[in-house]
């Protein structure tokens, strides 16, 4: 099993990244701010535009260290990728299935099965753990609707139909998302999903969490030899890691959504951690982003028992295990891709 290493988050936007031996050096106007050994890192995420030296980018690419650049608000800009590490047969199989809509649907519906199943159990746990604080009847109704949608998803034979049911499931789940916010309701509420830009603190955190998860998933897929940019449900678009978006679907609710809700309900963040721009966009303060990333890294270290493998692993290795299971399926070692089903 792959070892979970650390991620270095560079949150200062005017820091330049350079290489010195086997270390990454953080520079600000030629002043050295820090020095971190690269052998302890599996990824580096930089929020800003200053950039990195070619030597550092080459070092990271050769050693499969994910080097990602994002804007200050967390929007993805670019990821440094080295030479392809997958065997030709595996990727050719991936491309062949992606070009066959029926075959792609059979794989993609397992991703969406995992997503809807996990979202259903997020709602179920809400009624179990907080029965006196939520509308139990409403939550039970949504859970039952998600169960019915799951039946339809399992019989989908086209991507168009699958996308339709996935969209219906998202609308149904979002009906009770605001009920999951149990604390700080005066500063945090959820009415609908807003992306570009996020229009409230909850959407700002969700978008940021999804960006981090997508980058982890893309790195995991590349590590096992797959092409993160050729998906089955999300179709090809220049610059979009479509397969990463596919596989992360099953982790959105159970991992990213619950993480964001935990930050709110445990009062790790508060309404003063966000700024609103003239165009309505809501952004993190610098201090809030640091709190978010620290908590995200801690979450990745927490241990769980993988529901399919039966092994105890860190949450941060779940993207890698799912990428590995997908590769095994494409190689013919498994009859079907097993989605991450968490209860």
Short mmCIF file of C-alpha atoms in Angstrom, two decimals:
data_model
loop_
_atom_site.label_atom_id
_atom_site.label_comp_id
_atom_site.label_asym_id
_atom_site.label_seq_id
_atom_site.Cartn_x
_atom_site.Cartn_y
_atom_site.Cartn_z
CA UNK A 1 0.00 0.00 0.00
CA UNK A 2 1.16 3.51 -0.83
CA UNK A 3 2.47 5.54 2.11
CA UNK A 4 0.64 8.78 2.85
CA UNK A 5 3.11 11.66 2.87
CA UNK A 6 2.62 15.36 3.53
CA UNK A 7 1.29 18.16 1.37
CA UNK A 8 3.02 21.54 1.48
CA UNK A 9 0.53 24.41 1.17
CA UNK A 10 2.15 27.72 0.19
CA UNK A 11 -0.52 30.29 1.01
CA UNK A 12 1.51 33.49 0.64
CA UNK A 13 0.83 34.70 -2.88
CA UNK A 14 4.19 36.41 -3.47
CA UNK A 15 6.45 33.46 -2.68
CA UNK A 16 8.72 31.93 -5.33
CA UNK A 17 9.55 28.22 -5.10
CA UNK A 18 13.04 27.01 -5.94
CA UNK A 19 15.18 23.88 -5.61
CA UNK A 20 18.29 23.45 -3.48
CA UNK A 21 19.56 19.89 -3.46
CA UNK A 22 16.65 17.72 -2.32
CA UNK A 23 14.85 20.62 -0.68
CA UNK A 24 12.21 23.11 -1.74
CA UNK A 25 13.13 26.67 -0.79
CA UNK A 26 10.54 29.43 -0.33
CA UNK A 27 11.75 32.86 -1.42
CA UNK A 28 10.17 36.30 -1.07
CA UNK A 29 12.01 39.09 -2.83
CA UNK A 30 15.21 36.97 -2.60
CA UNK A 31 14.76 36.51 1.15
CA UNK A 32 14.65 32.87 2.23
CA UNK A 33 11.42 32.19 4.20
CA UNK A 34 11.71 28.45 4.59
CA UNK A 35 13.25 25.18 3.49
CA UNK A 36 11.44 21.82 3.36
CA UNK A 37 12.86 18.37 2.45
CA UNK A 38 11.09 17.07 -0.65
CA UNK A 39 11.40 13.39 0.27
CA UNK A 40 8.66 13.93 2.90
CA UNK A 41 6.21 15.42 0.39
CA UNK A 42 3.73 13.89 -2.01
CA UNK A 43 2.38 17.21 -3.25
CA UNK A 44 2.96 20.97 -3.21
CA UNK A 45 0.08 23.42 -3.66
CA UNK A 46 0.90 27.08 -4.27
CA UNK A 47 -1.71 29.83 -4.05
CA UNK A 48 -0.48 32.70 -6.17
CA UNK A 49 1.21 33.77 -9.39
CA UNK A 50 4.91 34.10 -8.55
CA UNK A 51 5.75 30.59 -9.76
CA UNK A 52 8.50 28.02 -9.41
CA UNK A 53 11.90 27.34 -10.91
CA UNK A 54 12.22 24.93 -13.87
CA UNK A 55 14.63 22.86 -11.75
CA UNK A 56 11.99 22.36 -9.06
CA UNK A 57 9.31 21.51 -11.59
CA UNK A 58 11.59 18.95 -13.21
CA UNK A 59 12.51 17.42 -9.84
CA UNK A 60 8.83 17.08 -8.86
CA UNK A 61 7.84 15.63 -12.24
CA UNK A 62 10.60 13.00 -12.14
CA UNK A 63 9.67 11.87 -8.63
CA UNK A 64 5.89 11.99 -9.06
CA UNK A 65 5.45 14.84 -6.57
CA UNK A 66 2.30 16.72 -7.55
CA UNK A 67 3.03 20.44 -8.03
CA UNK A 68 -0.19 22.44 -8.33
CA UNK A 69 -0.77 26.16 -8.86
CA UNK A 70 -4.00 27.84 -7.80
CA UNK A 71 -5.25 31.40 -7.56
CA UNK A 72 -5.46 33.09 -4.18
CA UNK A 73 -9.16 32.15 -4.02
CA UNK A 74 -8.40 28.49 -4.72
CA UNK A 75 -9.29 28.24 -8.42
CA UNK A 76 -7.15 25.69 -10.25
CA UNK A 77 -4.56 27.09 -12.66
CA UNK A 78 -2.12 24.32 -13.60
CA UNK A 79 -0.47 21.10 -12.49
CA UNK A 80 3.04 19.95 -13.37
CA UNK A 81 3.00 16.47 -14.87
CA UNK A 82 6.01 14.38 -15.80
CA UNK A 83 6.26 11.64 -18.40
CA UNK A 84 3.44 9.12 -18.58
CA UNK A 85 3.94 6.30 -16.09
CA UNK A 86 1.10 4.04 -17.16
CA UNK A 87 1.61 1.00 -19.31
CA UNK A 88 0.30 1.43 -22.84
CA UNK A 89 -2.21 -1.42 -22.62
CA UNK A 90 -3.90 0.05 -19.53
CA UNK A 91 -4.34 3.49 -21.07
CA UNK A 92 -5.48 2.08 -24.40
CA UNK A 93 -8.18 0.18 -22.54
CA UNK A 94 -9.21 3.39 -20.77
CA UNK A 95 -9.41 5.28 -24.07
CA UNK A 96 -11.36 2.48 -25.77
CA UNK A 97 -14.00 2.41 -23.01
CA UNK A 98 -14.21 6.21 -22.95
CA UNK A 99 -15.01 6.20 -26.69
CA UNK A 100 -17.75 3.55 -26.31
CA UNK A 101 -20.74 5.30 -24.72
CA UNK A 102 -22.42 2.10 -23.52
CA UNK A 103 -19.20 0.78 -21.95
CA UNK A 104 -18.49 4.21 -20.43
CA UNK A 105 -21.98 4.30 -18.93
CA UNK A 106 -21.48 0.96 -17.20
CA UNK A 107 -18.39 2.32 -15.46
CA UNK A 108 -19.73 5.82 -14.80
CA UNK A 109 -22.91 4.61 -13.14
CA UNK A 110 -20.79 3.00 -10.41
CA UNK A 111 -19.24 6.39 -9.63
CA UNK A 112 -22.70 7.92 -9.33
CA UNK A 113 -24.02 4.95 -7.38
CA UNK A 114 -21.27 5.63 -4.84
CA UNK A 115 -22.11 9.34 -4.74
CA UNK A 116 -25.84 8.92 -4.19
CA UNK A 117 -25.41 6.02 -1.73
CA UNK A 118 -22.99 8.06 0.37
CA UNK A 119 -25.17 11.17 0.25
CA UNK A 120 -28.13 9.08 1.40
CA UNK A 121 -26.18 7.89 4.41
CA UNK A 122 -24.98 11.39 5.22
CA UNK A 123 -28.68 12.26 5.56
CA UNK A 124 -29.43 9.07 7.51
CA UNK A 125 -26.66 9.78 10.01
CA UNK A 126 -28.00 13.30 10.47
CA UNK A 127 -31.36 11.94 11.61
CA UNK A 128 -29.69 9.34 13.83
CA UNK A 129 -27.25 11.67 15.56
CA UNK A 130 -29.34 14.85 15.75
CA UNK A 131 -32.94 13.69 15.80
CA UNK A 132 -34.01 16.48 18.17
CA UNK A 133 -32.45 19.26 16.08
CA UNK A 134 -33.57 18.45 12.53
CA UNK A 135 -36.77 17.76 10.63
CA UNK A 136 -36.59 13.96 10.78
CA UNK A 137 -39.62 13.41 8.54
CA UNK A 138 -38.15 15.65 5.86
CA UNK A 139 -34.79 13.90 6.02
CA UNK A 140 -36.41 10.45 5.87
CA UNK A 141 -38.37 11.56 2.82
CA UNK A 142 -35.18 12.69 1.08
CA UNK A 143 -33.42 9.45 2.02
CA UNK A 144 -36.28 7.42 0.53
CA UNK A 145 -36.17 9.49 -2.67
CA UNK A 146 -32.42 8.90 -2.98
CA UNK A 147 -33.03 5.15 -2.58
CA UNK A 148 -35.47 5.22 -5.49
CA UNK A 149 -33.02 7.21 -7.62
CA UNK A 150 -30.32 4.63 -6.83
CA UNK A 151 -32.50 1.93 -8.41
CA UNK A 152 -32.83 4.00 -11.58
CA UNK A 153 -29.09 4.70 -11.71
CA UNK A 154 -28.23 1.01 -11.51
CA UNK A 155 -30.28 0.35 -14.66
CA UNK A 156 -29.07 3.35 -16.71
CA UNK A 157 -27.92 2.44 -20.20
CA UNK A 158 -26.87 5.88 -21.48
CA UNK A 159 -24.77 8.77 -20.21
CA UNK A 160 -27.61 11.22 -20.87
CA UNK A 161 -29.96 9.24 -18.63
CA UNK A 162 -27.27 8.85 -15.98
CA UNK A 163 -26.59 12.59 -15.92
CA UNK A 164 -30.29 13.25 -15.57
CA UNK A 165 -30.66 11.00 -12.53
CA UNK A 166 -27.44 12.34 -11.02
CA UNK A 167 -28.80 15.86 -11.35
CA UNK A 168 -32.08 14.84 -9.75
CA UNK A 169 -30.20 13.21 -6.87
CA UNK A 170 -28.17 16.40 -6.33
CA UNK A 171 -31.33 18.53 -6.19
CA UNK A 172 -32.91 16.10 -3.72
CA UNK A 173 -29.83 15.99 -1.46
CA UNK A 174 -29.44 19.77 -1.48
CA UNK A 175 -32.98 20.17 -0.14
CA UNK A 176 -31.74 19.14 3.31
CA UNK A 177 -28.15 20.39 3.13
CA UNK A 178 -29.00 23.49 5.12
CA UNK A 179 -30.43 21.25 7.88
CA UNK A 180 -26.94 19.83 8.36
CA UNK A 181 -25.69 23.23 9.49
CA UNK A 182 -26.34 22.92 13.23
CA UNK A 183 -24.30 25.85 14.52
CA UNK A 184 -23.67 29.50 13.55
CA UNK A 185 -26.83 29.71 11.47
CA UNK A 186 -26.69 33.49 11.53
CA UNK A 187 -23.48 33.39 9.50
CA UNK A 188 -23.80 30.18 7.50
CA UNK A 189 -26.70 28.99 5.37
CA UNK A 190 -27.11 27.05 2.14
CA UNK A 191 -29.82 27.86 -0.39
CA UNK A 192 -28.33 26.56 -3.63
CA UNK A 193 -24.99 25.67 -5.17
CA UNK A 194 -23.09 28.65 -6.61
CA UNK A 195 -19.69 28.06 -8.19
CA UNK A 196 -18.16 30.82 -10.31
CA UNK A 197 -18.09 32.78 -8.15
CA UNK A 198 -19.29 31.27 -4.85
CA UNK A 199 -21.81 33.69 -3.37
CA UNK A 200 -21.74 32.70 0.29
CA UNK A 201 -19.28 31.21 2.81
CA UNK A 202 -20.67 27.66 2.53
CA UNK A 203 -20.26 27.60 -1.24
CA UNK A 204 -16.80 29.14 -0.95
CA UNK A 205 -15.72 26.29 1.33
CA UNK A 206 -17.38 23.60 -0.80
CA UNK A 207 -15.67 24.86 -3.96
CA UNK A 208 -12.31 24.96 -2.21
CA UNK A 209 -12.74 21.44 -0.79
CA UNK A 210 -13.74 20.08 -4.21
CA UNK A 211 -10.66 21.69 -5.80
CA UNK A 212 -8.37 20.06 -3.23
CA UNK A 213 -10.09 16.70 -3.63
CA UNK A 214 -9.93 16.87 -7.43
CA UNK A 215 -6.19 17.54 -7.32
CA UNK A 216 -5.63 14.64 -4.92
CA UNK A 217 -7.64 12.38 -7.22
CA UNK A 218 -5.82 13.49 -10.36
CA UNK A 219 -2.45 12.80 -8.74
CA UNK A 220 -3.66 9.37 -7.57
CA UNK A 221 -4.88 8.38 -11.05
CA UNK A 222 -1.60 9.41 -12.65
CA UNK A 223 0.29 7.48 -9.96
CA UNK A 224 -1.42 4.19 -10.89
CA UNK A 225 -0.87 4.75 -14.60
CA UNK A 226 -4.20 6.17 -15.76
CA UNK A 227 -4.84 9.33 -17.74
CA UNK A 228 -6.60 11.75 -15.38
CA UNK A 229 -7.83 13.83 -18.33
CA UNK A 230 -9.89 11.17 -20.14
CA UNK A 231 -13.12 10.42 -18.29
CA UNK A 232 -16.19 8.28 -18.72
CA UNK A 233 -18.97 10.53 -17.37
CA UNK A 234 -17.27 13.93 -17.69
CA UNK A 235 -16.37 14.15 -21.34
CA UNK A 236 -13.14 15.49 -22.81
CA UNK A 237 -12.46 19.20 -22.44
CA UNK A 238 -9.02 20.82 -22.79
CA UNK A 239 -7.42 21.36 -19.41
CA UNK A 240 -10.07 19.45 -17.43
CA UNK A 241 -9.08 16.34 -15.45
CA UNK A 242 -12.29 14.55 -16.42
CA UNK A 243 -11.48 11.15 -14.93
CA UNK A 244 -10.52 12.79 -11.62
CA UNK A 245 -13.92 14.50 -11.57
CA UNK A 246 -15.56 11.14 -12.32
CA UNK A 247 -13.96 9.18 -9.51
CA UNK A 248 -14.23 11.94 -6.92
CA UNK A 249 -18.02 12.02 -7.31
CA UNK A 250 -18.41 9.24 -4.76
CA UNK A 251 -16.30 11.21 -2.24
CA UNK A 252 -17.94 14.63 -2.57
CA UNK A 253 -20.60 14.17 0.11
CA UNK A 254 -18.94 11.75 2.48
CA UNK A 255 -15.56 13.48 2.45
CA UNK A 256 -15.70 17.10 1.22
CA UNK A 257 -19.23 18.05 2.33
CA UNK A 258 -18.87 16.49 5.77
CA UNK A 259 -15.50 18.18 6.20
CA UNK A 260 -17.00 21.61 5.45
CA UNK A 261 -19.97 20.97 7.73
CA UNK A 262 -17.58 19.90 10.49
CA UNK A 263 -15.66 23.18 10.25
CA UNK A 264 -18.91 25.12 10.67
CA UNK A 265 -20.52 22.97 13.35
CA UNK A 266 -17.33 22.75 15.42
CA UNK A 267 -16.85 26.53 15.03
CA UNK A 268 -13.40 26.15 13.50
CA UNK A 269 -14.45 28.91 11.08
CA UNK A 270 -16.83 31.81 11.62
CA UNK A 271 -18.51 34.48 9.52
CA UNK A 272 -15.59 36.88 10.04
CA UNK A 273 -13.31 34.48 8.13
CA UNK A 274 -14.81 35.58 4.79
CA UNK A 275 -14.74 38.67 2.59
CA UNK A 276 -17.34 39.74 0.04
CA UNK A 277 -16.22 41.45 -3.16
CA UNK A 278 -18.15 44.01 -5.19
CA UNK A 279 -19.27 41.36 -7.70
CA UNK A 280 -20.80 39.28 -4.89
CA UNK A 281 -18.01 36.69 -4.74
CA UNK A 282 -17.19 35.43 -1.25
CA UNK A 283 -13.53 34.66 -0.47
CA UNK A 284 -11.52 33.34 2.46
CA UNK A 285 -9.36 35.66 4.49
CA UNK A 286 -5.71 34.57 4.51
CA UNK A 287 -6.00 33.32 8.08
CA UNK A 288 -9.16 31.35 7.29
CA UNK A 289 -7.50 29.63 4.35
CA UNK A 290 -4.67 28.53 6.63
CA UNK A 291 -7.16 27.13 9.17
CA UNK A 292 -8.99 25.30 6.39
CA UNK A 293 -5.81 23.74 4.97
CA UNK A 294 -4.50 22.73 8.40
CA UNK A 295 -7.77 20.97 9.17
CA UNK A 296 -7.80 19.35 5.70
CA UNK A 297 -4.35 17.91 6.25
CA UNK A 298 -5.34 16.59 9.68
CA UNK A 299 -8.45 14.99 8.20
CA UNK A 300 -6.34 13.15 5.64
CA UNK A 301 -4.36 11.52 8.46
CA UNK A 302 -7.43 10.04 10.19
CA UNK A 303 -7.71 6.24 9.95
CA UNK A 304 -10.68 4.32 8.55
CA UNK A 305 -11.34 0.76 7.44
CA UNK A 306 -11.83 0.68 3.68
CA UNK A 307 -15.31 -0.81 3.04
CA UNK A 308 -14.19 -2.94 0.07
CA UNK A 309 -10.57 -3.81 0.87
CA UNK A 310 -11.17 -4.30 4.60
CA UNK A 311 -7.82 -2.66 5.34
CA UNK A 312 -7.18 0.17 7.80
CA UNK A 313 -5.91 3.18 5.86
CA UNK A 314 -5.77 6.96 6.21
CA UNK A 315 -8.59 9.01 4.67
CA UNK A 316 -5.97 10.68 2.49
CA UNK A 317 -5.26 7.36 0.77
CA UNK A 318 -8.86 6.79 -0.32
CA UNK A 319 -8.33 8.58 -3.69
CA UNK A 320 -5.32 6.33 -4.31
CA UNK A 321 -7.16 3.11 -3.39
CA UNK A 322 -10.07 3.99 -5.66
CA UNK A 323 -7.67 4.81 -8.50
CA UNK A 324 -5.96 1.47 -7.91
CA UNK A 325 -9.27 -0.41 -7.96
CA UNK A 326 -10.24 1.33 -11.20
CA UNK A 327 -6.93 0.31 -12.78
CA UNK A 328 -7.47 -3.29 -11.64
CA UNK A 329 -10.93 -3.29 -13.23
CA UNK A 330 -9.60 -1.92 -16.52
CA UNK A 331 -6.88 -4.60 -16.52
CA UNK A 332 -9.56 -7.28 -16.11
CA UNK A 333 -8.61 -8.25 -12.55
CA UNK A 334 -12.07 -7.23 -11.28
CA UNK A 335 -15.43 -7.86 -12.92
CA UNK A 336 -16.72 -4.42 -11.92
CA UNK A 337 -15.33 -1.22 -10.46
CA UNK A 338 -16.19 -1.18 -6.72
CA UNK A 339 -17.26 2.32 -5.63
CA UNK A 340 -16.44 3.61 -2.15
CA UNK A 341 -19.64 2.88 -0.18
CA UNK A 342 -19.44 4.38 3.29
CA UNK A 343 -22.04 3.90 6.06
#
